[in-house]
CSV table of C-alpha atoms in Angstrom, one decimal:
chain,number,residue,atom,x,y,z
A,1,UNK,CA,0.0,0.0,0.0
A,2,UNK,CA,3.0,2.3,-0.3
A,3,UNK,CA,1.6,3.9,-3.4
A,4,UNK,CA,-1.4,5.3,-1.6
A,5,UNK,CA,0.8,6.4,1.3
A,6,UNK,CA,2.8,8.7,-1.0
A,7,UNK,CA,-0.4,10.1,-2.6
A,8,UNK,CA,-2.0,10.8,0.8
A,9,UNK,CA,1.1,12.5,2.2
A,10,UNK,CA,1.3,14.7,-1.0
A,11,UNK,CA,-2.3,15.8,-0.5
A,12,UNK,CA,-1.9,16.4,3.3
A,13,UNK,CA,1.2,18.5,2.7
A,14,UNK,CA,-0.8,21.0,0.6
A,15,UNK,CA,-2.2,22.2,4.0
A,16,UNK,CA,-5.7,23.1,2.8
A,17,UNK,CA,-9.1,21.9,3.8
A,18,UNK,CA,-9.9,20.8,0.3
A,19,UNK,CA,-6.7,18.7,0.0
A,20,UNK,CA,-7.5,17.2,3.4
A,21,UNK,CA,-11.0,16.2,2.3
A,22,UNK,CA,-9.5,14.7,-0.9
A,23,UNK,CA,-7.0,12.7,1.1
A,24,UNK,CA,-9.8,11.2,3.3
A,25,UNK,CA,-11.9,10.6,0.2
A,26,UNK,CA,-9.0,8.7,-1.5
A,27,UNK,CA,-8.4,6.7,1.6
A,28,UNK,CA,-12.1,5.8,1.9
A,29,UNK,CA,-12.3,4.8,-1.8
A,30,UNK,CA,-9.1,2.8,-1.9
A,31,UNK,CA,-9.5,1.2,1.5
A,32,UNK,CA,-13.1,0.1,1.2
A,33,UNK,CA,-14.3,1.1,-2.3
A,34,UNK,CA,-13.7,-2.1,-4.2
A,35,UNK,CA,-15.2,-4.5,-1.8
A,36,UNK,CA,-18.0,-2.2,-0.8
A,37,UNK,CA,-18.8,-1.8,-4.5
A,38,UNK,CA,-18.8,-5.6,-4.9
A,39,UNK,CA,-21.1,-6.2,-1.9
A,40,UNK,CA,-23.5,-3.5,-3.0
A,41,UNK,CA,-23.5,-4.6,-6.6
A,42,UNK,CA,-24.4,-8.2,-5.7
A,43,UNK,CA,-27.0,-7.1,-3.1
A,44,UNK,CA,-28.5,-4.6,-5.7
A,45,UNK,CA,-28.7,-7.3,-8.3
A,46,UNK,CA,-30.6,-9.6,-5.9
A,47,UNK,CA,-33.0,-6.8,-4.8
A,48,UNK,CA,-33.6,-5.5,-8.3
A,49,UNK,CA,-34.3,-9.0,-9.6
A,50,UNK,CA,-36.9,-9.4,-6.9
A,51,UNK,CA,-38.5,-6.1,-7.9
A,52,UNK,CA,-38.5,-7.1,-11.6
A,53,UNK,CA,-40.0,-10.5,-10.8
A,54,UNK,CA,-43.2,-8.8,-9.6
A,55,UNK,CA,-43.4,-11.3,-6.7
A,56,UNK,CA,-43.7,-10.2,-3.0
A,57,UNK,CA,-40.8,-12.5,-2.0
A,58,UNK,CA,-37.5,-13.4,-3.7
A,59,UNK,CA,-37.8,-16.2,-6.2
A,60,UNK,CA,-35.9,-19.3,-5.2
A,61,UNK,CA,-33.2,-18.8,-7.9
A,62,UNK,CA,-32.2,-15.4,-6.5
A,63,UNK,CA,-31.6,-16.8,-3.1
A,64,UNK,CA,-29.6,-19.6,-4.7
A,65,UNK,CA,-27.5,-17.1,-6.6
A,66,UNK,CA,-26.7,-15.0,-3.5
A,67,UNK,CA,-25.7,-18.0,-1.5
A,68,UNK,CA,-23.6,-19.4,-4.4
A,69,UNK,CA,-21.7,-16.1,-4.7
A,70,UNK,CA,-21.1,-16.1,-1.0
A,71,UNK,CA,-19.6,-19.5,-1.1
A,72,UNK,CA,-17.5,-18.6,-4.1
A,73,UNK,CA,-16.1,-15.6,-2.3
A,74,UNK,CA,-15.4,-17.5,0.9
A,75,UNK,CA,-13.7,-20.5,-0.8
A,76,UNK,CA,-11.6,-18.3,-3.2
A,77,UNK,CA,-10.4,-16.0,-0.4
A,78,UNK,CA,-9.4,-19.0,1.9
A,79,UNK,CA,-7.6,-20.7,-1.0
A,80,UNK,CA,-5.7,-17.6,-2.2
A,81,UNK,CA,-5.3,-15.7,1.1
A,82,UNK,CA,-1.7,-17.0,1.6
A,83,UNK,CA,-0.5,-16.5,-2.0
A,84,UNK,CA,-1.9,-13.0,-2.0
A,85,UNK,CA,0.5,-12.0,0.8
A,86,UNK,CA,3.4,-14.0,-0.7
A,87,UNK,CA,3.1,-12.3,-4.1
A,88,UNK,CA,2.6,-8.8,-2.7
A,89,UNK,CA,5.8,-9.2,-0.7
A,90,UNK,CA,7.6,-10.5,-3.7
A,91,UNK,CA,6.5,-7.4,-5.7
A,92,UNK,CA,7.5,-5.1,-3.0
A,93,UNK,CA,11.0,-6.6,-2.8
A,94,UNK,CA,11.5,-6.5,-6.6
A,95,UNK,CA,10.4,-2.8,-6.7
A,96,UNK,CA,12.8,-2.0,-3.8
A,97,UNK,CA,15.6,-3.6,-6.0
A,98,UNK,CA,14.5,-1.6,-9.0
A,99,UNK,CA,13.6,-4.8,-10.9
A,100,UNK,CA,10.0,-3.9,-11.9
A,101,UNK,CA,10.4,-5.9,-15.1
A,102,UNK,CA,10.0,-9.0,-12.9
A,103,UNK,CA,6.5,-8.2,-11.8
A,104,UNK,CA,4.5,-9.0,-14.9
A,105,UNK,CA,6.2,-12.3,-15.8
A,106,UNK,CA,5.8,-13.6,-12.2
A,107,UNK,CA,2.2,-12.4,-12.1
A,108,UNK,CA,1.5,-14.5,-15.2
A,109,UNK,CA,3.3,-17.5,-13.6
A,110,UNK,CA,1.3,-17.1,-10.3
A,111,UNK,CA,-2.0,-16.8,-12.2
A,112,UNK,CA,-1.2,-19.9,-14.2
A,113,UNK,CA,-0.6,-21.9,-11.1
A,114,UNK,CA,-3.7,-20.5,-9.4
A,115,UNK,CA,-5.8,-21.3,-12.5
A,116,UNK,CA,-4.5,-24.9,-12.5
A,117,UNK,CA,-5.1,-25.4,-8.8
A,118,UNK,CA,-8.5,-23.6,-8.6
A,119,UNK,CA,-9.6,-25.2,-11.9
A,120,UNK,CA,-8.7,-28.6,-10.6
A,121,UNK,CA,-10.5,-28.1,-7.3
A,122,UNK,CA,-13.5,-26.6,-9.1
A,123,UNK,CA,-13.8,-29.6,-11.4
A,124,UNK,CA,-13.4,-32.0,-8.5
A,125,UNK,CA,-16.2,-30.2,-6.7
A,126,UNK,CA,-18.7,-30.1,-9.6
A,127,UNK,CA,-18.1,-33.8,-10.3
A,128,UNK,CA,-18.3,-35.0,-6.7
A,129,UNK,CA,-20.6,-32.9,-4.5
A,130,UNK,CA,-23.0,-31.0,-6.8
A,131,UNK,CA,-25.2,-33.9,-7.7
A,132,UNK,CA,-28.7,-32.9,-8.6
A,133,UNK,CA,-27.8,-29.5,-10.0
A,134,UNK,CA,-27.8,-28.5,-13.7
A,135,UNK,CA,-24.6,-28.8,-15.6
A,136,UNK,CA,-24.6,-25.2,-16.8
A,137,UNK,CA,-24.8,-24.1,-13.2
A,138,UNK,CA,-21.9,-26.4,-12.2
A,139,UNK,CA,-19.7,-25.1,-15.0
A,140,UNK,CA,-20.5,-21.5,-14.2
A,141,UNK,CA,-19.6,-22.1,-10.6
A,142,UNK,CA,-16.2,-23.6,-11.6
A,143,UNK,CA,-15.5,-20.7,-14.0
A,144,UNK,CA,-16.4,-18.0,-11.5
A,145,UNK,CA,-14.3,-19.7,-8.8
A,146,UNK,CA,-11.2,-19.6,-11.0
A,147,UNK,CA,-11.9,-16.0,-12.0
A,148,UNK,CA,-12.4,-14.9,-8.4
A,149,UNK,CA,-9.2,-16.5,-7.3
A,150,UNK,CA,-7.2,-14.6,-9.9
A,151,UNK,CA,-9.0,-11.3,-9.2
A,152,UNK,CA,-8.2,-11.4,-5.5
A,153,UNK,CA,-4.5,-12.0,-6.2
A,154,UNK,CA,-4.2,-9.1,-8.6
A,155,UNK,CA,-6.4,-6.8,-6.5
A,156,UNK,CA,-4.3,-7.0,-3.4
A,157,UNK,CA,-1.4,-5.1,-4.9
A,158,UNK,CA,-2.9,-2.8,-7.5
A,159,UNK,CA,-3.0,0.0,-4.9
A,160,UNK,CA,0.7,0.2,-5.5
A,161,UNK,CA,0.1,1.3,-9.1
A,162,UNK,CA,-0.8,4.8,-8.0
A,163,UNK,CA,-3.7,4.7,-10.5
A,164,UNK,CA,-6.5,4.9,-8.0
A,165,UNK,CA,-9.1,6.3,-10.4
A,166,UNK,CA,-8.4,3.6,-12.9
A,167,UNK,CA,-8.6,0.9,-10.3
A,168,UNK,CA,-12.0,2.2,-9.1
A,169,UNK,CA,-13.1,2.6,-12.7
A,170,UNK,CA,-12.2,-1.1,-13.4
A,171,UNK,CA,-14.3,-2.2,-10.4
A,172,UNK,CA,-17.1,0.0,-11.5
A,173,UNK,CA,-17.0,-1.3,-15.0
A,174,UNK,CA,-16.7,-5.0,-13.9
A,175,UNK,CA,-19.6,-4.9,-11.3
A,176,UNK,CA,-21.6,-2.4,-13.4
A,177,UNK,CA,-21.5,-4.9,-16.3
A,178,UNK,CA,-22.5,-7.6,-13.9
A,179,UNK,CA,-25.5,-5.6,-12.7
A,180,UNK,CA,-26.7,-4.7,-16.2
A,181,UNK,CA,-26.2,-8.1,-17.7
A,182,UNK,CA,-27.8,-9.7,-14.6
A,183,UNK,CA,-31.0,-7.7,-15.0
A,184,UNK,CA,-31.1,-8.5,-18.7
A,185,UNK,CA,-30.4,-12.3,-18.2
A,186,UNK,CA,-32.4,-12.9,-15.1
A,187,UNK,CA,-35.1,-14.6,-17.2
A,188,UNK,CA,-32.6,-17.5,-17.6
A,189,UNK,CA,-32.7,-18.1,-13.8
A,190,UNK,CA,-29.6,-18.7,-11.7
A,191,UNK,CA,-27.6,-19.6,-14.8
A,192,UNK,CA,-28.4,-16.1,-16.2
A,193,UNK,CA,-27.3,-14.3,-13.0
A,194,UNK,CA,-24.2,-16.5,-12.6
A,195,UNK,CA,-23.2,-15.8,-16.3
A,196,UNK,CA,-23.5,-12.1,-15.6
A,197,UNK,CA,-21.3,-12.5,-12.5
A,198,UNK,CA,-18.7,-14.5,-14.4
A,199,UNK,CA,-18.6,-11.9,-17.3
A,200,UNK,CA,-18.2,-9.1,-14.7
A,201,UNK,CA,-15.3,-10.8,-13.0
A,202,UNK,CA,-13.7,-11.6,-16.4
A,203,UNK,CA,-13.9,-7.9,-17.4
A,204,UNK,CA,-12.5,-6.8,-14.0
A,205,UNK,CA,-9.6,-9.2,-14.4
A,206,UNK,CA,-9.0,-8.0,-17.9
A,207,UNK,CA,-8.9,-4.3,-16.9
A,208,UNK,CA,-6.6,-5.0,-13.9
A,209,UNK,CA,-4.2,-7.1,-16.0
A,210,UNK,CA,-4.0,-4.3,-18.6
A,211,UNK,CA,-3.1,-1.7,-15.9
A,212,UNK,CA,-0.4,-4.0,-14.5
A,213,UNK,CA,1.0,-4.7,-18.0
A,214,UNK,CA,1.2,-1.0,-18.8
A,215,UNK,CA,2.8,-0.1,-15.4
A,216,UNK,CA,5.3,-2.9,-15.3
A,217,UNK,CA,6.3,-3.7,-18.9
A,218,UNK,CA,8.6,-6.6,-19.5
A,219,UNK,CA,10.0,-8.5,-22.5
A,220,UNK,CA,10.0,-11.8,-20.5
A,221,UNK,CA,7.0,-14.1,-20.8
A,222,UNK,CA,6.2,-16.4,-17.9
A,223,UNK,CA,8.4,-16.6,-14.8
A,224,UNK,CA,8.0,-18.6,-11.6
A,225,UNK,CA,10.8,-16.9,-9.5
A,226,UNK,CA,8.2,-16.1,-6.8
A,227,UNK,CA,8.1,-19.8,-5.9
A,228,UNK,CA,11.9,-20.3,-5.8
A,229,UNK,CA,13.6,-21.0,-2.4
A,230,UNK,CA,14.6,-17.8,-0.7
A,231,UNK,CA,12.1,-15.7,-2.8
A,232,UNK,CA,9.1,-16.2,-0.6
A,233,UNK,CA,8.4,-16.7,3.1
A,234,UNK,CA,6.3,-19.7,4.2
A,235,UNK,CA,5.1,-17.7,7.2
A,236,UNK,CA,3.3,-15.2,4.9
A,237,UNK,CA,1.5,-18.1,3.2
A,238,UNK,CA,0.3,-19.4,6.6
A,239,UNK,CA,-0.6,-15.9,7.9
A,240,UNK,CA,-2.9,-15.3,4.8
A,241,UNK,CA,-4.4,-18.7,5.1
A,242,UNK,CA,-5.2,-18.6,8.8
A,243,UNK,CA,-6.5,-15.0,8.6
A,244,UNK,CA,-9.0,-15.7,5.8
A,245,UNK,CA,-10.0,-19.0,7.3
A,246,UNK,CA,-10.5,-17.2,10.7
A,247,UNK,CA,-12.7,-14.6,9.1
A,248,UNK,CA,-15.0,-17.3,7.6
A,249,UNK,CA,-14.7,-19.8,10.5
A,250,UNK,CA,-17.8,-18.7,12.3
A,251,UNK,CA,-19.9,-18.6,9.1
A,252,UNK,CA,-18.7,-22.2,8.2
A,253,UNK,CA,-19.6,-23.4,11.7
A,254,UNK,CA,-23.2,-22.0,11.3
A,255,UNK,CA,-23.5,-23.3,7.7
A,256,UNK,CA,-22.4,-26.9,8.6
A,257,UNK,CA,-24.7,-27.1,11.6
A,258,UNK,CA,-28.1,-28.5,10.5
A,259,UNK,CA,-29.8,-26.7,13.5
A,260,UNK,CA,-28.7,-23.3,12.4
A,261,UNK,CA,-28.7,-23.6,8.6
A,262,UNK,CA,-30.8,-24.6,5.7
A,263,UNK,CA,-29.9,-26.4,2.5
A,264,UNK,CA,-30.0,-24.0,-0.5
A,265,UNK,CA,-28.6,-25.7,-3.7
A,266,UNK,CA,-26.5,-28.7,-4.1
A,267,UNK,CA,-24.1,-29.0,-1.1
A,268,UNK,CA,-24.4,-25.3,-0.3
A,269,UNK,CA,-26.1,-24.2,2.9
A,270,UNK,CA,-26.8,-20.8,4.5
A,271,UNK,CA,-27.8,-19.5,7.9
A,272,UNK,CA,-30.1,-16.6,7.2
A,273,UNK,CA,-30.4,-15.6,10.9
A,274,UNK,CA,-26.6,-15.3,11.1
A,275,UNK,CA,-25.6,-14.2,7.6
A,276,UNK,CA,-27.9,-11.3,6.8
A,277,UNK,CA,-27.1,-9.0,9.7
A,278,UNK,CA,-23.4,-9.8,9.5
A,279,UNK,CA,-23.1,-8.8,5.8
A,280,UNK,CA,-24.9,-5.6,6.5
A,281,UNK,CA,-22.7,-4.9,9.5
A,282,UNK,CA,-19.6,-5.3,7.3
A,283,UNK,CA,-20.6,-2.1,5.5
A,284,UNK,CA,-19.9,-0.2,8.7
A,285,UNK,CA,-16.2,-0.8,8.3
A,286,UNK,CA,-15.7,2.1,5.9
A,287,UNK,CA,-14.9,4.9,8.4
A,288,UNK,CA,-12.5,2.7,10.4
A,289,UNK,CA,-10.7,1.6,7.2
A,290,UNK,CA,-10.4,5.3,6.2
A,291,UNK,CA,-8.7,6.3,9.4
A,292,UNK,CA,-6.6,3.1,9.4
A,293,UNK,CA,-5.2,4.0,6.0
A,294,UNK,CA,-4.7,7.7,6.8
A,295,UNK,CA,-2.8,7.0,10.1
A,296,UNK,CA,-0.9,3.8,9.2
A,297,UNK,CA,0.1,4.6,5.6
A,298,UNK,CA,1.1,8.2,6.3
A,299,UNK,CA,2.4,9.0,9.8
A,300,UNK,CA,3.5,5.5,10.8
A,301,UNK,CA,4.9,4.5,7.4
A,302,UNK,CA,7.0,7.7,7.2
A,303,UNK,CA,8.4,7.3,10.7
A,304,UNK,CA,9.1,3.6,10.0
A,305,UNK,CA,11.1,4.6,6.9
A,306,UNK,CA,13.1,7.3,8.8
A,307,UNK,CA,13.8,4.8,11.6
A,308,UNK,CA,15.2,2.4,9.0
A,309,UNK,CA,17.3,5.1,7.3
A,310,UNK,CA,18.7,6.2,10.7
A,311,UNK,CA,19.9,2.6,11.4
A,312,UNK,CA,21.3,2.0,8.0
A,313,UNK,CA,23.0,5.4,8.0
A,314,UNK,CA,24.7,4.8,11.3
A,315,UNK,CA,23.0,7.7,13.0
A,316,UNK,CA,23.4,8.4,16.7
A,317,UNK,CA,21.4,6.2,19.1
A,318,UNK,CA,19.5,9.2,20.3
A,319,UNK,CA,18.2,9.9,16.8
A,320,UNK,CA,17.3,6.3,16.2
A,321,UNK,CA,15.3,6.3,19.5
A,322,UNK,CA,13.6,9.5,18.5
A,323,UNK,CA,12.2,7.8,15.3
A,324,UNK,CA,11.3,4.6,17.3
A,325,UNK,CA,9.3,6.7,19.8
A,326,UNK,CA,7.7,8.6,16.8
A,327,UNK,CA,6.6,5.2,15.4
A,328,UNK,CA,5.1,4.2,18.8
A,329,UNK,CA,3.3,7.5,19.1
A,330,UNK,CA,1.8,7.3,15.5
A,331,UNK,CA,0.5,3.8,16.2
A,332,UNK,CA,-1.1,4.7,19.5
A,333,UNK,CA,-2.7,7.8,17.8
A,334,UNK,CA,-3.9,5.7,14.9
A,335,UNK,CA,-5.5,3.1,17.3
A,336,UNK,CA,-7.1,5.9,19.3
A,337,UNK,CA,-8.5,7.5,16.2
A,338,UNK,CA,-9.9,4.2,14.9
A,339,UNK,CA,-11.5,3.5,18.3
A,340,UNK,CA,-13.0,7.0,18.4
A,341,UNK,CA,-14.3,7.1,14.8
A,342,UNK,CA,-15.5,3.5,14.6
A,343,UNK,CA,-17.1,3.8,18.1
A,344,UNK,CA,-19.2,6.8,17.0
A,345,UNK,CA,-20.1,4.9,13.8
A,346,UNK,CA,-21.2,1.9,15.8
A,347,UNK,CA,-23.3,4.0,18.2
A,348,UNK,CA,-25.0,5.8,15.3
A,349,UNK,CA,-25.8,2.6,13.5
A,350,UNK,CA,-27.2,1.0,16.7
A,351,UNK,CA,-29.5,3.9,17.0
A,352,UNK,CA,-30.5,3.7,13.3
A,353,UNK,CA,-30.6,-0.1,13.4
A,354,UNK,CA,-34.4,-0.6,13.6
A,355,UNK,CA,-35.0,1.8,10.7
A,356,UNK,CA,-32.1,0.5,8.6
A,357,UNK,CA,-33.3,-3.2,9.0
A,358,UNK,CA,-36.9,-2.1,8.2
A,359,UNK,CA,-35.6,-0.3,5.1
A,360,UNK,CA,-33.8,-3.4,3.9
A,361,UNK,CA,-36.9,-5.5,4.5
A,362,UNK,CA,-35.3,-7.5,7.4
A,363,UNK,CA,-37.2,-8.6,10.5
A,364,UNK,CA,-36.5,-6.8,13.8
A,365,UNK,CA,-35.5,-10.2,15.1
A,366,UNK,CA,-32.1,-9.5,13.5
A,367,UNK,CA,-31.5,-6.4,15.6
A,368,UNK,CA,-29.6,-7.9,18.6
A,369,UNK,CA,-27.3,-9.9,16.4
A,370,UNK,CA,-26.8,-6.9,14.1
A,371,UNK,CA,-25.6,-4.8,17.1
A,372,UNK,CA,-23.2,-7.6,18.2
A,373,UNK,CA,-21.7,-7.8,14.7
A,374,UNK,CA,-21.3,-4.0,14.6
A,375,UNK,CA,-19.0,-4.2,17.6
A,376,UNK,CA,-17.2,-7.3,16.2
A,377,UNK,CA,-16.5,-5.6,12.9
A,378,UNK,CA,-15.2,-2.5,14.7
A,379,UNK,CA,-12.7,-4.7,16.6
A,380,UNK,CA,-11.8,-6.4,13.3
A,381,UNK,CA,-10.5,-3.0,12.0
A,382,UNK,CA,-8.2,-2.8,15.0
A,383,UNK,CA,-7.0,-6.3,14.4
A,384,UNK,CA,-6.2,-5.5,10.8
A,385,UNK,CA,-4.3,-2.3,11.8
A,386,UNK,CA,-2.4,-4.4,14.3
A,387,UNK,CA,-1.4,-7.0,11.7
A,388,UNK,CA,-0.4,-4.2,9.3
A,389,UNK,CA,2.0,-2.7,11.8
A,390,UNK,CA,3.6,-6.2,12.4
A,391,UNK,CA,3.9,-6.6,8.6
A,392,UNK,CA,5.7,-3.2,8.4
A,393,UNK,CA,8.1,-4.3,11.2
A,394,UNK,CA,8.6,-7.6,9.4
A,395,UNK,CA,7.6,-9.5,12.6
A,396,UNK,CA,5.8,-12.3,10.9
A,397,UNK,CA,6.0,-14.9,13.7
A,398,UNK,CA,3.7,-13.0,16.1
A,399,UNK,CA,1.4,-12.2,13.2
A,400,UNK,CA,1.2,-15.9,12.4
A,401,UNK,CA,0.4,-16.9,15.9
A,402,UNK,CA,-2.3,-14.3,16.2
A,403,UNK,CA,-4.0,-15.4,13.0
A,404,UNK,CA,-3.8,-19.0,14.0
A,405,UNK,CA,-5.2,-18.2,17.4
A,406,UNK,CA,-8.0,-16.2,15.8
A,407,UNK,CA,-8.9,-19.0,13.6
A,408,UNK,CA,-9.0,-21.6,16.3
A,409,UNK,CA,-10.7,-19.4,18.9
A,410,UNK,CA,-13.4,-18.3,16.4
A,411,UNK,CA,-14.4,-21.9,15.9
A,412,UNK,CA,-14.3,-22.8,19.6
A,413,UNK,CA,-16.1,-19.7,20.8
A,414,UNK,CA,-18.7,-19.9,18.0
A,415,UNK,CA,-19.5,-23.5,18.9
A,416,UNK,CA,-19.9,-22.5,22.6
A,417,UNK,CA,-22.2,-19.6,21.5
A,418,UNK,CA,-24.2,-22.0,19.4
A,419,UNK,CA,-24.7,-24.3,22.3
A,420,UNK,CA,-25.9,-21.5,24.5
A,421,UNK,CA,-28.7,-20.5,22.1
A,422,UNK,CA,-29.7,-17.8,19.7
A,423,UNK,CA,-29.3,-15.1,22.3
A,424,UNK,CA,-25.6,-15.7,22.2
A,425,UNK,CA,-25.1,-16.0,18.5
A,426,UNK,CA,-22.4,-13.6,17.2
A,427,UNK,CA,-20.6,-13.4,20.6
A,428,UNK,CA,-18.1,-16.1,19.6
A,429,UNK,CA,-16.9,-14.1,16.6
A,430,UNK,CA,-16.7,-10.9,18.7
A,431,UNK,CA,-15.0,-12.6,21.6
A,432,UNK,CA,-12.3,-14.2,19.5
A,433,UNK,CA,-11.5,-10.9,17.8
A,434,UNK,CA,-11.4,-9.1,21.1
A,435,UNK,CA,-9.1,-11.7,22.6
A,436,UNK,CA,-6.5,-11.7,19.8
A,437,UNK,CA,-6.6,-7.9,19.5
A,438,UNK,CA,-5.8,-7.4,23.2
A,439,UNK,CA,-3.1,-10.1,23.0
A,440,UNK,CA,-1.7,-8.4,19.9
A,441,UNK,CA,-1.6,-5.0,21.4
A,442,UNK,CA,0.3,-6.4,24.4
A,443,UNK,CA,2.7,-8.2,22.1
A,444,UNK,CA,3.1,-5.0,20.0
A,445,UNK,CA,4.3,-3.1,23.0
A,446,UNK,CA,7.0,-5.8,23.6
A,447,UNK,CA,8.0,-5.7,19.9
A,448,UNK,CA,8.5,-1.9,20.0
A,449,UNK,CA,10.5,-2.0,23.2
A,450,UNK,CA,13.0,-4.5,21.6
A,451,UNK,CA,12.8,-3.0,18.1
A,452,UNK,CA,16.1,-1.1,18.0
A,453,UNK,CA,18.1,-4.1,19.3
A,454,UNK,CA,16.4,-6.6,17.0
A,455,UNK,CA,16.8,-4.3,14.0
A,456,UNK,CA,20.5,-3.9,14.7
A,457,UNK,CA,21.0,-7.6,15.1
A,458,UNK,CA,19.4,-8.3,11.7
A,459,UNK,CA,21.7,-5.9,9.8
A,460,UNK,CA,24.3,-7.7,7.5
């Protein structure tokens, strides 16, 4: 995310209210814009399809489509979570070495591997567990799965292209096409909606690939250097895997429990009581993500770079300590600002909760769970900020343990909350995030206190 950090600092250095508003706007769009756009587009397609159907309730195929897309997103993120971090770090290292020509060939190599693995798993799934569903539906699920896996891997580092408007335009074109085609093809049922989804993902992938090829031109074709020994860190692979599995762990627990879920299509299940308020609550993450980007990618990133320069330049210990304390101060201020802004957001949404759920056509029975998820999502922003700081410090071992603990605790606490009854649904997810965030903050204090010594010891 270094690219947006430079742009945000440039805007803030102009010292005007307009530039400050532009900086916050950029942070909001880049930090949350793509995935908010994707959630809203899929939800809008479902809601507009209901309206166009002329029926008081959603036709069965729309529910099947929304649940199918949810499973596609979950499975593709869990599968590629690790490789996303590995490749992002590989790109960052090559750019630091002024070897930008290595980006595109290795991106093609990585996407080839992902296509083979995701395609193989997709074919295995449609031949083994999707009995009873139509073959066009099965093939579209496999194609969408492969496309989504590739889109996640290229999306995670496009912020470094410093082409924010084009990135957002690519997402707008991709999901806009999906929305328009979905409305045109809804007469073909779930196959029509899934075809629109696949075309939208294909267009998005095409646009993003074009931007990367233009920014990082290379005469080399395919390359697989990213997978060579010494070019990647296994810890990053595990961090990405456990983090994404942890995010979806409580949903999977609810989906696989027959008492809290219903069968939708083929092997896919859903838990309406748990899923609907959670996905709406996720939209509240925008203010926290904006502050997170502004604080971490500007103040902290700048202090971190100066700290590194001071050590490499052999500056006096007093100057090095000055930059270390500046890093600590910027992190604490960032966490405080996230708590303040996200706290106000949660309170406002809790007050507006009854009206909001009524507007979306949800029952008031969802309100208690919606409030719990609002708090959980707010804590998740803190956890993400914490992990980002550990990534900046290159302290991957504590990040790995935190993500593994989050994954395991989310499963255990969610099972406990399920056994206690509907009143306690959602508390498992919130409790696991709160636990790992508190442990992480405590560990971060220790990492900062030993930072100067550890950084000196790692110098060649």
